[in-house]
């Protein structure tokens, strides 16, 4: 069960891409062998592909596989790495959260619009945006808190080291005086 929850996005993306591939293969076979395709497969395959892409983007973000995320942290000095990671994740929370908010508005606008072939609500497709960016906001918030805790613990360690150095210095001074 833990594995299912941990890899939920990967499984969901895999499910949708599998539907896409299966429907496209079935439709190709139907058209070239039987000279008639199934009219709804193209629309379902397209919508399934959209879901796969957006959920896959969230899964990639969760595993930090997006290309630009670590670019800044590679070029800053070692001392500022944790701070830069924290700031990047903070801005990612804001950006992804804002896009998730915009997708709520978009989903509301598409609720009444039927799809061309199936006639189901277009909100089914646009909900992929909402789910994806909500998950990315969650992951970014998780990364931000993680980096914040590391940054705070690093600061505490630095203060502790400074205090220890002062104590050692005081001890050395006392020993010299004695």
mmCIF file with all atom_site columns, N, CA and C in Angstrom, residues 136-162:
data_model
loop_
_atom_site.group_PDB
_atom_site.id
_atom_site.type_symbol
_atom_site.label_atom_id
_atom_site.label_alt_id
_atom_site.label_comp_id
_atom_site.label_asym_id
_atom_site.label_entity_id
_atom_site.label_seq_id
_atom_site.pdbx_PDB_ins_code
_atom_site.Cartn_x
_atom_site.Cartn_y
_atom_site.Cartn_z
_atom_site.occupancy
_atom_site.B_iso_or_equiv
_atom_site.pdbx_formal_charge
_atom_site.auth_seq_id
_atom_site.auth_comp_id
_atom_site.auth_asym_id
_atom_site.auth_atom_id
_atom_site.pdbx_PDB_model_num
ATOM 1  N N  . UNK A 1 136 ? 1.939  19.402 -7.810 1.00 0.00 ? 136 UNK A N  1
ATOM 2  C CA . UNK A 1 136 ? 3.242  20.071 -7.866 1.00 0.00 ? 136 UNK A CA 1
ATOM 3  C C  . UNK A 1 136 ? 3.374  21.118 -6.764 1.00 0.00 ? 136 UNK A C  1
ATOM 4  N N  . UNK A 1 137 ? 2.267  21.789 -6.429 1.00 0.00 ? 137 UNK A N  1
ATOM 5  C CA . UNK A 1 137 ? 2.293  22.747 -5.317 1.00 0.00 ? 137 UNK A CA 1
ATOM 6  C C  . UNK A 1 137 ? 2.592  22.012 -4.016 1.00 0.00 ? 137 UNK A C  1
ATOM 7  N N  . UNK A 1 138 ? 1.951  20.867 -3.825 1.00 0.00 ? 138 UNK A N  1
ATOM 8  C CA . UNK A 1 138 ? 2.194  20.052 -2.636 1.00 0.00 ? 138 UNK A CA 1
ATOM 9  C C  . UNK A 1 138 ? 3.662  19.624 -2.560 1.00 0.00 ? 138 UNK A C  1
ATOM 10 N N  . UNK A 1 139 ? 4.203  19.131 -3.683 1.00 0.00 ? 139 UNK A N  1
ATOM 11 C CA . UNK A 1 139 ? 5.605  18.692 -3.696 1.00 0.00 ? 139 UNK A CA 1
ATOM 12 C C  . UNK A 1 139 ? 6.549  19.862 -3.424 1.00 0.00 ? 139 UNK A C  1
ATOM 13 N N  . UNK A 1 140 ? 6.268  21.010 -4.037 1.00 0.00 ? 140 UNK A N  1
ATOM 14 C CA . UNK A 1 140 ? 7.123  22.185 -3.828 1.00 0.00 ? 140 UNK A CA 1
ATOM 15 C C  . UNK A 1 140 ? 7.078  22.623 -2.369 1.00 0.00 ? 140 UNK A C  1
ATOM 16 N N  . UNK A 1 141 ? 5.884  22.578 -1.756 1.00 0.00 ? 141 UNK A N  1
ATOM 17 C CA . UNK A 1 141 ? 5.761  22.936 -0.338 1.00 0.00 ? 141 UNK A CA 1
ATOM 18 C C  . UNK A 1 141 ? 6.546  21.948 0.523  1.00 0.00 ? 141 UNK A C  1
ATOM 19 N N  . UNK A 1 142 ? 6.469  20.677 0.173  1.00 0.00 ? 142 UNK A N  1
ATOM 20 C CA . UNK A 1 142 ? 7.221  19.648 0.896  1.00 0.00 ? 142 UNK A CA 1
ATOM 21 C C  . UNK A 1 142 ? 8.723  19.903 0.781  1.00 0.00 ? 142 UNK A C  1
ATOM 22 N N  . UNK A 1 143 ? 9.192  20.189 -0.428 1.00 0.00 ? 143 UNK A N  1
ATOM 23 C CA . UNK A 1 143 ? 10.616 20.492 -0.632 1.00 0.00 ? 143 UNK A CA 1
ATOM 24 C C  . UNK A 1 143 ? 11.028 21.750 0.125  1.00 0.00 ? 143 UNK A C  1
ATOM 25 N N  . UNK A 1 144 ? 10.154 22.751 0.117  1.00 0.00 ? 144 UNK A N  1
ATOM 26 C CA . UNK A 1 144 ? 10.458 24.010 0.806  1.00 0.00 ? 144 UNK A CA 1
ATOM 27 C C  . UNK A 1 144 ? 10.641 23.770 2.302  1.00 0.00 ? 144 UNK A C  1
ATOM 28 N N  . UNK A 1 145 ? 9.705  23.048 2.903  1.00 0.00 ? 145 UNK A N  1
ATOM 29 C CA . UNK A 1 145 ? 9.788  22.772 4.343  1.00 0.00 ? 145 UNK A CA 1
ATOM 30 C C  . UNK A 1 145 ? 11.044 21.959 4.647  1.00 0.00 ? 145 UNK A C  1
ATOM 31 N N  . UNK A 1 146 ? 11.334 20.982 3.807  1.00 0.00 ? 146 UNK A N  1
ATOM 32 C CA . UNK A 1 146 ? 12.532 20.162 3.984  1.00 0.00 ? 146 UNK A CA 1
ATOM 33 C C  . UNK A 1 146 ? 13.798 21.028 3.942  1.00 0.00 ? 146 UNK A C  1
ATOM 34 N N  . UNK A 1 147 ? 13.888 21.905 2.927  1.00 0.00 ? 147 UNK A N  1
ATOM 35 C CA . UNK A 1 147 ? 15.051 22.795 2.807  1.00 0.00 ? 147 UNK A CA 1
ATOM 36 C C  . UNK A 1 147 ? 15.113 23.799 3.941  1.00 0.00 ? 147 UNK A C  1
ATOM 37 N N  . UNK A 1 148 ? 13.969 24.263 4.387  1.00 0.00 ? 148 UNK A N  1
ATOM 38 C CA . UNK A 1 148 ? 13.924 25.205 5.508  1.00 0.00 ? 148 UNK A CA 1
ATOM 39 C C  . UNK A 1 148 ? 14.473 24.549 6.766  1.00 0.00 ? 148 UNK A C  1
ATOM 40 N N  . UNK A 1 149 ? 14.054 23.312 7.027  1.00 0.00 ? 149 UNK A N  1
ATOM 41 C CA . UNK A 1 149 ? 14.550 22.593 8.203  1.00 0.00 ? 149 UNK A CA 1
ATOM 42 C C  . UNK A 1 149 ? 16.059 22.350 8.106  1.00 0.00 ? 149 UNK A C  1
ATOM 43 N N  . UNK A 1 150 ? 16.534 22.021 6.922  1.00 0.00 ? 150 UNK A N  1
ATOM 44 C CA . UNK A 1 150 ? 17.978 21.831 6.731  1.00 0.00 ? 150 UNK A CA 1
ATOM 45 C C  . UNK A 1 150 ? 18.707 23.145 6.962  1.00 0.00 ? 150 UNK A C  1
ATOM 46 N N  . UNK A 1 151 ? 18.162 24.222 6.407  1.00 0.00 ? 151 UNK A N  1
ATOM 47 C CA . UNK A 1 151 ? 18.778 25.541 6.554  1.00 0.00 ? 151 UNK A CA 1
ATOM 48 C C  . UNK A 1 151 ? 18.824 25.949 8.023  1.00 0.00 ? 151 UNK A C  1
ATOM 49 N N  . UNK A 1 152 ? 17.716 25.737 8.739  1.00 0.00 ? 152 UNK A N  1
ATOM 50 C CA . UNK A 1 152 ? 17.658 26.086 10.165 1.00 0.00 ? 152 UNK A CA 1
ATOM 51 C C  . UNK A 1 152 ? 18.641 25.232 10.954 1.00 0.00 ? 152 UNK A C  1
ATOM 52 N N  . UNK A 1 153 ? 18.673 23.926 10.669 1.00 0.00 ? 153 UNK A N  1
ATOM 53 C CA . UNK A 1 153 ? 19.596 23.054 11.409 1.00 0.00 ? 153 UNK A CA 1
ATOM 54 C C  . UNK A 1 153 ? 21.044 23.416 11.094 1.00 0.00 ? 153 UNK A C  1
ATOM 55 N N  . UNK A 1 154 ? 21.317 23.804 9.849  1.00 0.00 ? 154 UNK A N  1
ATOM 56 C CA . UNK A 1 154 ? 22.674 24.251 9.507  1.00 0.00 ? 154 UNK A CA 1
ATOM 57 C C  . UNK A 1 154 ? 23.038 25.504 10.280 1.00 0.00 ? 154 UNK A C  1
ATOM 58 N N  . UNK A 1 155 ? 22.086 26.434 10.399 1.00 0.00 ? 155 UNK A N  1
ATOM 59 C CA . UNK A 1 155 ? 22.344 27.665 11.152 1.00 0.00 ? 155 UNK A CA 1
ATOM 60 C C  . UNK A 1 155 ? 22.596 27.342 12.630 1.00 0.00 ? 155 UNK A C  1
ATOM 61 N N  . UNK A 1 156 ? 21.799 26.408 13.176 1.00 0.00 ? 156 UNK A N  1
ATOM 62 C CA . UNK A 1 156 ? 21.995 26.009 14.577 1.00 0.00 ? 156 UNK A CA 1
ATOM 63 C C  . UNK A 1 156 ? 23.366 25.365 14.758 1.00 0.00 ? 156 UNK A C  1
ATOM 64 N N  . UNK A 1 157 ? 23.741 24.517 13.788 1.00 0.00 ? 157 UNK A N  1
ATOM 65 C CA . UNK A 1 157 ? 25.056 23.872 13.865 1.00 0.00 ? 157 UNK A CA 1
ATOM 66 C C  . UNK A 1 157 ? 26.175 24.904 13.805 1.00 0.00 ? 157 UNK A C  1
ATOM 67 N N  . UNK A 1 158 ? 26.012 25.907 12.943 1.00 0.00 ? 158 UNK A N  1
ATOM 68 C CA . UNK A 1 158 ? 27.020 26.968 12.844 1.00 0.00 ? 158 UNK A CA 1
ATOM 69 C C  . UNK A 1 158 ? 27.137 27.719 14.160 1.00 0.00 ? 158 UNK A C  1
ATOM 70 N N  . UNK A 1 159 ? 25.996 28.040 14.784 1.00 0.00 ? 159 UNK A N  1
ATOM 71 C CA . UNK A 1 159 ? 26.018 28.742 16.072 1.00 0.00 ? 159 UNK A CA 1
ATOM 72 C C  . UNK A 1 159 ? 26.659 27.866 17.140 1.00 0.00 ? 159 UNK A C  1
ATOM 73 N N  . UNK A 1 160 ? 26.324 26.575 17.111 1.00 0.00 ? 160 UNK A N  1
ATOM 74 C CA . UNK A 1 160 ? 26.898 25.638 18.074 1.00 0.00 ? 160 UNK A CA 1
ATOM 75 C C  . UNK A 1 160 ? 28.416 25.547 17.889 1.00 0.00 ? 160 UNK A C  1
ATOM 76 N N  . UNK A 1 161 ? 28.869 25.462 16.631 1.00 0.00 ? 161 UNK A N  1
ATOM 77 C CA . UNK A 1 161 ? 30.305 25.418 16.362 1.00 0.00 ? 161 UNK A CA 1
ATOM 78 C C  . UNK A 1 161 ? 31.003 26.685 16.838 1.00 0.00 ? 161 UNK A C  1
ATOM 79 N N  . UNK A 1 162 ? 30.361 27.838 16.588 1.00 0.00 ? 162 UNK A N  1
ATOM 80 C CA . UNK A 1 162 ? 30.948 29.106 17.046 1.00 0.00 ? 162 UNK A CA 1
ATOM 81 C C  . UNK A 1 162 ? 31.054 29.129 18.568 1.00 0.00 ? 162 UNK A C  1
#
